[in-house]
Coordinates of C-alpha atoms and ligand atoms in Angstrom, one line a residue:
X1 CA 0.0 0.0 0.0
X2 CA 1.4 3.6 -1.1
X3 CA 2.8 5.7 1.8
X4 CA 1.3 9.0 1.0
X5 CA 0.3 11.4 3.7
X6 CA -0.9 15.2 3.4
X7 CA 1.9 17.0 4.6
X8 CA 1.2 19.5 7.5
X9 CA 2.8 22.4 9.4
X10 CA 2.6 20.9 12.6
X11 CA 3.8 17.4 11.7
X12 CA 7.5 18.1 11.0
X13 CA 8.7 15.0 13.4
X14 CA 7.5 12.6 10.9
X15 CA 9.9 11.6 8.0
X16 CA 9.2 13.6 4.9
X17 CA 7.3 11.3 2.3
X18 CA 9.1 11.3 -1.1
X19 CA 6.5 13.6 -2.5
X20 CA 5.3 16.2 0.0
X21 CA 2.6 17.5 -2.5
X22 CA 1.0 14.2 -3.0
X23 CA -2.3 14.8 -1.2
X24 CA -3.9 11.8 0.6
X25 CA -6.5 10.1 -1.7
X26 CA -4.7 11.4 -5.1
X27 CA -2.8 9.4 -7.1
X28 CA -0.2 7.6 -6.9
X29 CA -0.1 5.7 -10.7
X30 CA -1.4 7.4 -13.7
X31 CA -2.5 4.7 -16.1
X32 CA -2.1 6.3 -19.7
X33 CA -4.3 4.4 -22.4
X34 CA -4.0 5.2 -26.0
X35 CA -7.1 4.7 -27.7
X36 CA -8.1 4.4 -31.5
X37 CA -11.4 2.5 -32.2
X38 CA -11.5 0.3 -28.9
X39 CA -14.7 0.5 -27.8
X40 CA -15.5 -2.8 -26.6
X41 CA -12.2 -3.2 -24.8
X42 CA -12.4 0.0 -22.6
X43 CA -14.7 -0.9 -20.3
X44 CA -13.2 -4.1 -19.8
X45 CA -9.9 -2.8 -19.2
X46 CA -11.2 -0.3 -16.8
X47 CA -12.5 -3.2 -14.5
X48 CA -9.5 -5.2 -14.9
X49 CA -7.5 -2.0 -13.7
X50 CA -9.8 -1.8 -10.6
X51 CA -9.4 -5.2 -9.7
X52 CA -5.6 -5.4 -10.1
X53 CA -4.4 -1.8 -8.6
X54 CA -6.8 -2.7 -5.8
X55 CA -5.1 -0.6 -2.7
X56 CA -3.3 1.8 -4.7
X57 CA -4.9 5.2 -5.2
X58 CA -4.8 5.2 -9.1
X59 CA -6.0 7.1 -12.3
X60 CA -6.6 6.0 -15.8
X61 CA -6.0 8.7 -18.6
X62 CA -7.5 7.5 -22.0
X63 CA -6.2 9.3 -25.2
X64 CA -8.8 9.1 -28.1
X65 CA -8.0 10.4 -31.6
X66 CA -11.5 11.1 -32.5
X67 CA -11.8 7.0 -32.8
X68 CA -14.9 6.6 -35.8
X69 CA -16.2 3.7 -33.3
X70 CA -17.2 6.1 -30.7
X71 CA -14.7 5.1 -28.0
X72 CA -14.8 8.3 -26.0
X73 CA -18.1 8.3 -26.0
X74 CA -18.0 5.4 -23.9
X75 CA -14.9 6.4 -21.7
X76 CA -17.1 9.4 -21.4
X77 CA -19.6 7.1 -19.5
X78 CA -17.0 5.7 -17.4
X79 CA -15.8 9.3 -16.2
X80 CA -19.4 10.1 -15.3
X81 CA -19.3 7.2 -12.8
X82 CA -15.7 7.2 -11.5
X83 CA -13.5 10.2 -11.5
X84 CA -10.1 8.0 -11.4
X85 CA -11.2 7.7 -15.1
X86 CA -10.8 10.8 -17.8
X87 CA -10.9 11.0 -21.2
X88 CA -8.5 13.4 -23.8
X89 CA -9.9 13.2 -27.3
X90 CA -7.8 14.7 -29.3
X91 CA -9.8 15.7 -33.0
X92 CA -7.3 15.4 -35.8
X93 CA -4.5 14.1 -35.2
X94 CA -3.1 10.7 -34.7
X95 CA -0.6 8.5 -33.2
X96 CA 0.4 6.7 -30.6
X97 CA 3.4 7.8 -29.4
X98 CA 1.9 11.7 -29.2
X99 CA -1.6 10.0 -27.7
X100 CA 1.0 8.6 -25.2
X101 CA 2.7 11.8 -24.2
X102 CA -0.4 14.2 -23.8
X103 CA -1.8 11.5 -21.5
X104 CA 1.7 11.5 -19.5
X105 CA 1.5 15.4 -19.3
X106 CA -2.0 15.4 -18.6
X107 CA -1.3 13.1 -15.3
X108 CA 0.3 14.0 -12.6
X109 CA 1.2 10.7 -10.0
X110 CA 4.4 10.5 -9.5
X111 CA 4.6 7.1 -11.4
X112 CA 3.1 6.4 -15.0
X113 CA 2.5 4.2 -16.9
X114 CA 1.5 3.1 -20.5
X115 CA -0.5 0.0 -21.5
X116 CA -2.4 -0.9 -24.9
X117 CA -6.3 -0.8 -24.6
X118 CA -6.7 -4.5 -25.9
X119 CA -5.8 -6.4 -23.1
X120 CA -2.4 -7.9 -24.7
X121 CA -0.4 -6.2 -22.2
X122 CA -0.8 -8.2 -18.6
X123 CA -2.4 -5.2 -16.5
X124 CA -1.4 -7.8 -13.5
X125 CA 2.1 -6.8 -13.3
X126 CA 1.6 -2.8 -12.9
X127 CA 1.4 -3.5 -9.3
X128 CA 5.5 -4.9 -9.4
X129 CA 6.2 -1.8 -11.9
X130 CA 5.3 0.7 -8.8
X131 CA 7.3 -0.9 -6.5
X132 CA 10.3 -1.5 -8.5
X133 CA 10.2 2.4 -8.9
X134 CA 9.2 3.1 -5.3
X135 CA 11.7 1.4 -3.9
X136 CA 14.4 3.1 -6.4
X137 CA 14.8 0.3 -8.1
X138 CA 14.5 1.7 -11.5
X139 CA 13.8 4.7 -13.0
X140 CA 11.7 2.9 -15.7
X141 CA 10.2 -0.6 -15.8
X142 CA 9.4 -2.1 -19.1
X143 CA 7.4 -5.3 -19.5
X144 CA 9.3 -7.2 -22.2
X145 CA 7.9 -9.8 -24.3
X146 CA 11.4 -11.0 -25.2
X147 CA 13.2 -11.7 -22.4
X148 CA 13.2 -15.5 -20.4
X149 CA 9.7 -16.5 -20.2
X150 CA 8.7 -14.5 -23.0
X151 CA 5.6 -16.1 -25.0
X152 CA 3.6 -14.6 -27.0
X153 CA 0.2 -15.5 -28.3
X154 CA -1.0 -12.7 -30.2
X155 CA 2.0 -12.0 -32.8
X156 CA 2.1 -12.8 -36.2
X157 CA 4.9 -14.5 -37.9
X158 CA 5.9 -11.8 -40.6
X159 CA 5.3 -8.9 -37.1
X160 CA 7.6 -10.6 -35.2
X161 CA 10.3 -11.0 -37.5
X162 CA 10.4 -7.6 -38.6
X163 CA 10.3 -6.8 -34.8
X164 CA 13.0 -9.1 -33.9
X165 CA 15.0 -7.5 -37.1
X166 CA 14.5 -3.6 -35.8
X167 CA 15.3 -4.4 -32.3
X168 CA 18.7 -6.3 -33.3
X169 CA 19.2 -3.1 -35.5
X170 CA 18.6 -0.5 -32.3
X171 CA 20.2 -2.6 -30.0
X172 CA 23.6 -2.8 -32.4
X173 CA 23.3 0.9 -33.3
X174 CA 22.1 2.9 -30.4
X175 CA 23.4 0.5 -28.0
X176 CA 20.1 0.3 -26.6
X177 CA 20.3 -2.4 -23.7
X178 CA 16.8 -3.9 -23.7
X179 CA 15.4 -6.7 -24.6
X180 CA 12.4 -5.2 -25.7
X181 CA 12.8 -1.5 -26.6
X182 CA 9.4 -1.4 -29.2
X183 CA 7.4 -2.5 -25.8
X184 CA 4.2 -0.3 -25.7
X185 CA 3.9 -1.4 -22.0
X186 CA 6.1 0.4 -19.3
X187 CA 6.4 3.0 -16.4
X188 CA 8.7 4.9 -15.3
X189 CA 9.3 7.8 -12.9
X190 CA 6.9 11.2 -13.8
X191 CA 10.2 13.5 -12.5
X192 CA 12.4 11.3 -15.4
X193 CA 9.4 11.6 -17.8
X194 CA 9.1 15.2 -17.7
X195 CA 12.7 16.0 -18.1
X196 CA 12.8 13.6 -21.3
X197 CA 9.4 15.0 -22.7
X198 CA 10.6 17.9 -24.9
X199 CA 13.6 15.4 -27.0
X200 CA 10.2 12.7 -27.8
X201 CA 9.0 12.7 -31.2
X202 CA 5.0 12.7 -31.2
X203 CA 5.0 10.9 -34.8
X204 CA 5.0 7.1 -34.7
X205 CA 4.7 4.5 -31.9
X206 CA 8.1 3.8 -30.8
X207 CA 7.8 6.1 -27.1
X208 CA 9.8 3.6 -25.5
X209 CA 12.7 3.6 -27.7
X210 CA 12.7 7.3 -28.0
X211 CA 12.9 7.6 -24.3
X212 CA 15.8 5.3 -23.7
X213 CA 17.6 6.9 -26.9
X214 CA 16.6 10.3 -25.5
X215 CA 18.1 9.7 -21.4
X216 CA 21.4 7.8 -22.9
X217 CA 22.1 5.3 -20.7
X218 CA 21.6 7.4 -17.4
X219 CA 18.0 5.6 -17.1
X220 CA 17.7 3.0 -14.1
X221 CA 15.8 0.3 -16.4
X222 CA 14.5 -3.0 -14.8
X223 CA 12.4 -5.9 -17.4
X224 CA 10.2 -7.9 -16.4
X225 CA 8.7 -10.3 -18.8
X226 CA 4.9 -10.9 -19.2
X227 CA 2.7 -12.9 -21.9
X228 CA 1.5 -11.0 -24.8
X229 CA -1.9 -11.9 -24.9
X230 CA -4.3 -12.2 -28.0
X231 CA -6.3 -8.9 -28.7
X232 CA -10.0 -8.9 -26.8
X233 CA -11.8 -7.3 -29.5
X234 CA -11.2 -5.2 -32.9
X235 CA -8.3 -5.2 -34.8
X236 CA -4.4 -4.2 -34.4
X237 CA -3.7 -0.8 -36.0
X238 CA 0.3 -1.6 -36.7
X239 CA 1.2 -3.0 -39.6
X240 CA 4.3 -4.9 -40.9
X241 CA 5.4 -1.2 -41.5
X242 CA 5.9 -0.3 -37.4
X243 CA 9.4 -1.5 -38.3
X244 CA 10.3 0.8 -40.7
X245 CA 9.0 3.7 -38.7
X246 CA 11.4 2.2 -35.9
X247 CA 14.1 1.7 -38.0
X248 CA 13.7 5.8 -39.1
X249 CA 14.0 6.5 -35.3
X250 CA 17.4 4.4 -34.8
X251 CA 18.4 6.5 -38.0
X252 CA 17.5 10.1 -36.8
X253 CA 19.1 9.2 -33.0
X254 CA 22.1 7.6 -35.1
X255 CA 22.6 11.0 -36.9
X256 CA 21.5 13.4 -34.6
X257 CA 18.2 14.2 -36.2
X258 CA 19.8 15.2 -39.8
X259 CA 18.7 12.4 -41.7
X260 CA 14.8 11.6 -41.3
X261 CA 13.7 8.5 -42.7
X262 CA 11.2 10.6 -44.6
X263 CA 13.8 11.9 -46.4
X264 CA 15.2 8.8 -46.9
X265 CA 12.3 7.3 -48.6
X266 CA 11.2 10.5 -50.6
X267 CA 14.6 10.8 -52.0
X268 CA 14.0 6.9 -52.5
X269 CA 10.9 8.0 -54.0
X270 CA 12.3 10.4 -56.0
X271 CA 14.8 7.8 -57.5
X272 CA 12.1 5.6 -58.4
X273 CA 10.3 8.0 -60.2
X274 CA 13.4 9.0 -62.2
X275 CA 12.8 5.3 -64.3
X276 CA 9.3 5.6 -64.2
X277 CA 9.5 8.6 -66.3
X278 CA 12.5 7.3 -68.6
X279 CA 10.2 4.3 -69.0
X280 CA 7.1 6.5 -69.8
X281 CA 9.4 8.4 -72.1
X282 CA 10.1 5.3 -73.8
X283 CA 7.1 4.2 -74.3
X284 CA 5.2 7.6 -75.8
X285 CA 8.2 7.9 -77.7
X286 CA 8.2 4.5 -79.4
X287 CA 5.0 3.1 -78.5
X288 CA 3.0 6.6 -79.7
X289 CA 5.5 8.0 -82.0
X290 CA 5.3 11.0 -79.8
X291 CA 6.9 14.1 -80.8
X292 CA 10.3 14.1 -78.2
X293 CA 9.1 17.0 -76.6
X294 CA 5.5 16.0 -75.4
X295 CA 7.1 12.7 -74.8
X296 CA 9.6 13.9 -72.4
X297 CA 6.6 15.9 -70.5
X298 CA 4.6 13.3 -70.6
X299 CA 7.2 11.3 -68.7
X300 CA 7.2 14.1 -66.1
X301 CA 3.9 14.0 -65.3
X302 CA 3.9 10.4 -65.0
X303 CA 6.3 10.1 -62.8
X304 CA 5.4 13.4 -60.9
X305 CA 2.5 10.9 -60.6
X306 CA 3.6 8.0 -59.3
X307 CA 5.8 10.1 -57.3
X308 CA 2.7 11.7 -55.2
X309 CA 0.8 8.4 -55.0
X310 CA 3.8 6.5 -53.4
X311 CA 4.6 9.5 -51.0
X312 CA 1.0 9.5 -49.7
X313 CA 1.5 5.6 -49.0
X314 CA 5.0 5.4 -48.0
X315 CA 6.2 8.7 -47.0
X316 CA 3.8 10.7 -45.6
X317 CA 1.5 7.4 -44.4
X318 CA 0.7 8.5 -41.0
X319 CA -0.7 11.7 -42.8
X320 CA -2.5 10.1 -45.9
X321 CA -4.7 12.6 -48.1
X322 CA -8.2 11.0 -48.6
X323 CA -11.1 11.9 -50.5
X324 CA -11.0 15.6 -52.5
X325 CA -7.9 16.2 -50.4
X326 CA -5.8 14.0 -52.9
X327 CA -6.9 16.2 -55.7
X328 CA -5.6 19.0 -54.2
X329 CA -2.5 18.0 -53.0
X330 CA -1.6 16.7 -56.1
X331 CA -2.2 19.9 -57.9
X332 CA 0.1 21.2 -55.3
X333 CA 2.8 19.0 -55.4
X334 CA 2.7 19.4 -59.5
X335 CA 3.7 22.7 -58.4
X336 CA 6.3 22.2 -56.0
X337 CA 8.0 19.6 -58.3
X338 CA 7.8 22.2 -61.5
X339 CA 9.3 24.9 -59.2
X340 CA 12.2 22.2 -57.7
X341 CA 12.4 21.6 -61.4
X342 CA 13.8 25.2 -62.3
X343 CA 15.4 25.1 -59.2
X344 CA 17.5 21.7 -60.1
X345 CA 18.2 23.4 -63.5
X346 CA 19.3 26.5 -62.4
X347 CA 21.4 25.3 -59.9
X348 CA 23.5 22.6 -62.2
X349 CA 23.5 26.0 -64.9
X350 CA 25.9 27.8 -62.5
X351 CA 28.1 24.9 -60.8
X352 CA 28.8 23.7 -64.4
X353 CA 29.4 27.5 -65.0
X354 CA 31.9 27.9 -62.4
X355 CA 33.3 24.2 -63.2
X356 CA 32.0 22.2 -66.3
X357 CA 32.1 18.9 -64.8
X358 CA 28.6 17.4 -66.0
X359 CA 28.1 14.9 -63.2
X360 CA 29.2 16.9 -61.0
X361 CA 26.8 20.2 -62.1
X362 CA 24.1 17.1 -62.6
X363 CA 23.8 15.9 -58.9
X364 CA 24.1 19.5 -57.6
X365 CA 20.8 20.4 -59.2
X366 CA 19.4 17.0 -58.4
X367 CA 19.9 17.6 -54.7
X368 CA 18.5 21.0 -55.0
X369 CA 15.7 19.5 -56.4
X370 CA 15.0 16.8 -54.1
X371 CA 15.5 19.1 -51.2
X372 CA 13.6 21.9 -52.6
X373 CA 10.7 19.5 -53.4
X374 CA 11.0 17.5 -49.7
X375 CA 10.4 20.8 -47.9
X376 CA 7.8 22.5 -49.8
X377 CA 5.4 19.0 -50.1
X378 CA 6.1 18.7 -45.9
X379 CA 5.1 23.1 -45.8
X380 CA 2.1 22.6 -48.2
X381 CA 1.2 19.2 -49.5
X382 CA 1.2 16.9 -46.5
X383 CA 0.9 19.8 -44.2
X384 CA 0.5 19.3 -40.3
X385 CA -3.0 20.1 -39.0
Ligands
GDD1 N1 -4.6 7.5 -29.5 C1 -4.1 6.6 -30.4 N2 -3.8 7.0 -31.6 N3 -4.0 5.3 -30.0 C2 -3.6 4.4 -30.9 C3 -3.2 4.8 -32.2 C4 -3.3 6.2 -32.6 O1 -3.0 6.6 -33.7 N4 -2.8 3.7 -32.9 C5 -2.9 2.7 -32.0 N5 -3.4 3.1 -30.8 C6 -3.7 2.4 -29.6 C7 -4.6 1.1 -29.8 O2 -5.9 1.4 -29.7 C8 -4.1 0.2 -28.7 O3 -4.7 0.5 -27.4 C9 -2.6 0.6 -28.6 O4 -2.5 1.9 -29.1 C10 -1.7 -0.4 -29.4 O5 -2.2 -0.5 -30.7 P1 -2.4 -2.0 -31.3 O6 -3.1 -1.7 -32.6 O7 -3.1 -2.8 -30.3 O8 -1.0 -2.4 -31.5 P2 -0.4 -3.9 -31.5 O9 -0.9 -4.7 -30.4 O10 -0.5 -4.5 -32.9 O11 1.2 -3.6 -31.2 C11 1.9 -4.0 -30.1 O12 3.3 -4.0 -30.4 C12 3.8 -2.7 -30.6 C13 5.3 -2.8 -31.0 O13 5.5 -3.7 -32.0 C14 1.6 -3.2 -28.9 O14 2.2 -3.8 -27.7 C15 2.2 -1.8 -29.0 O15 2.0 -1.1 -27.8 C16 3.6 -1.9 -29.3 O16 4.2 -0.6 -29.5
MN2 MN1 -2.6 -4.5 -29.2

């Protein structure tokens, strides 16, 4: 049972408790719950939480992004009747990492903690994560599902071996020490939180790893394994891709946030489209005896085509363009790329001015370009909300 106490003037013979604020009844653990179409496992997971944080005063923070299935409606319900339980829905925007951090800063126990909505994670152990922190134990506790008497149940194949691939990759290249650093089940110490919380990155899922990346090594970490169940209800929202959205993590930390792996892939992207367009050129040119000319710009707008379509997928997935919005940001990102385009030719007009080395003129306009076009589609086509 948690030591807390209010403090008082007259009391001063008593030991101070760790956190002298802490009033008595308020909490002690602030259960953060991302949320994105969960409705049937909410309520659930709310009971669940009662019965194992039985004797610890406790809140549980859900974080909605607008879920289509109604979920805060019904978390709404469950504030009504207990107010341990709130709800943040947050209206356009997604992801789980940010839904994770805005439920952290929205807390304030002196312990948090993150678990998925689904009942995978093993809401059992949260009792063991507070004490391992209260005691000083660790700084963070993560519940691993790779470590000794790790099983897991709800995992597919091709998941887990693109997980097992990106955590091999962050533990070689970050030197990242845990078993399990793309665990979406952990707590930690609110103090350590708060002082890590400006370095996180809201886009993606990977909190966890951008924590430990984030405190290098000066985070007190303790494991502790725990079965990853099958999913209650609905369906998983990560795909096969989580991994690549990890891996762009281990490459920003590796390079101090210069490279993004969204610039990796639009420049990949980018290279791409260069054969789709020598490959539409060939074909209006031999196929339709086009005249060079509206061959050639043909091929541009082919590729500037393909170009957008695989950005929205690949690129720029976690903001896809639906519905009319495609329309427009296609229009747009014609213009961006046209613009890049005299910017690119300029550009390799006065390096090969200065020193007529082709290739070398030739990939200083295509770099313009590509960075030219990266920034203006991030300012105006895929543009935050
Ligand atoms: N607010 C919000 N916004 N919540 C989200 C979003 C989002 O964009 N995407 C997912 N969630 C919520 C889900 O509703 C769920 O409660 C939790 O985040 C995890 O999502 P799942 O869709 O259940 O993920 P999973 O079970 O396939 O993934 C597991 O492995 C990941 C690492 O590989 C989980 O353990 C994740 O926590 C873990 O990061
Ligand atoms: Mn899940």
């Amino acid at each position: 049972m948690a030591k807390i106490r209010m403090a008082k003037m007259n009391d001063a013979i008593e030991p101070a408790t760790e956190y002298p604020l802490q009033a008595v009844g308020s909490p002690v653990l602030s259960v953060v719950v991302p949320t994105f179409n969960e409705r049937d496992n909410v309520a659930v997971l709310y009971q669940r939480l009662e019965t194992a944080l039985a004797g610890l005063p406790w809140e549980v923070v859900f974080v909605d992004d607008d879920s289509p299935d109604g979920t805060w409606e019904v978390v709404r319900g469950l504030a009504q009747q207990d107010r341990r339980v709130r709800c943040i829905r947050r209206v356009g925007r997604r992801g789980l990492s940010g839904a994770c951090i805005e439920g952290i800063l929205a807390s304030s126990a002196p312990y948090v903690a993150v678990i998925d909505a689904d009942m995978q994670h093993d809401e059992t152990q949260l009792p063991k994560m507070v004490e391992l922190l209260r005691s000083g134990q660790a700084e963070l506790v993560v519940g691993s599902r790779y470590i000794e008497g790790y099983r897991t149940e709800g995992f597919n194949k091709q998941r887990a071996g693109a997980s097992a691939f990106a955590t091999e990759i962050a533990r070689r290249g970050l030197r990242i020490d845990i078993a399990d650093p793309m665990s979406g089940f952990f707590a930690m110490r609110r103090e350590r939180f708060e002082q890590l919380a400006p370095q996180l990155s809201t886009q993606g899922f990977k909190i966890l790893l951008d924590v430990v990346a984030s405190a290098h090594g000066r985070l007190r970490t303790v494991e502790i394994p725990y079965t990853f169940g099958a999913r209650q209800h609905g369906e998983s929202k990560l795909d096969s891709m989580v991994a690549l959205d990890f891996l762009g993590l281990v490459l920003a930390k590796l390079t101090h946030d210069v490279i993004s792996l969204r610039f990796v892939l639009f420049g990949m992207v980018g290279s791409l489209g260069l054969l789709v367009h020598l490959a539409a050129l060939y074909i209006a040119l031999k196929l339709f005896h086009a005249p060079f000319a509206e061959a050639q710009a043909t091929g541009a707008i082919v590729a500037m085509t393909s170009n957008f379509i695989l950005n929205n997928f690949l690129t720029y997935r976690d903001q896809r363009l639906k519905g009319l919005a495609i329309l427009r940001g296609l229009i747009l990102f014609y213009l961006v790329c046209s613009v890049g385009l005299l910017a690119n030719v300029g550009v390799a007009f006065s390096v090969y001015d200065h020193e007529p080395i082709w290739w070398l003129a030739g990939a200083a306009g295509a770099l313009m370009g590509v960075v030219w076009n990266y920034a203006m589609s991030g300012l105006f086509v895929w543009r935050k909300r």
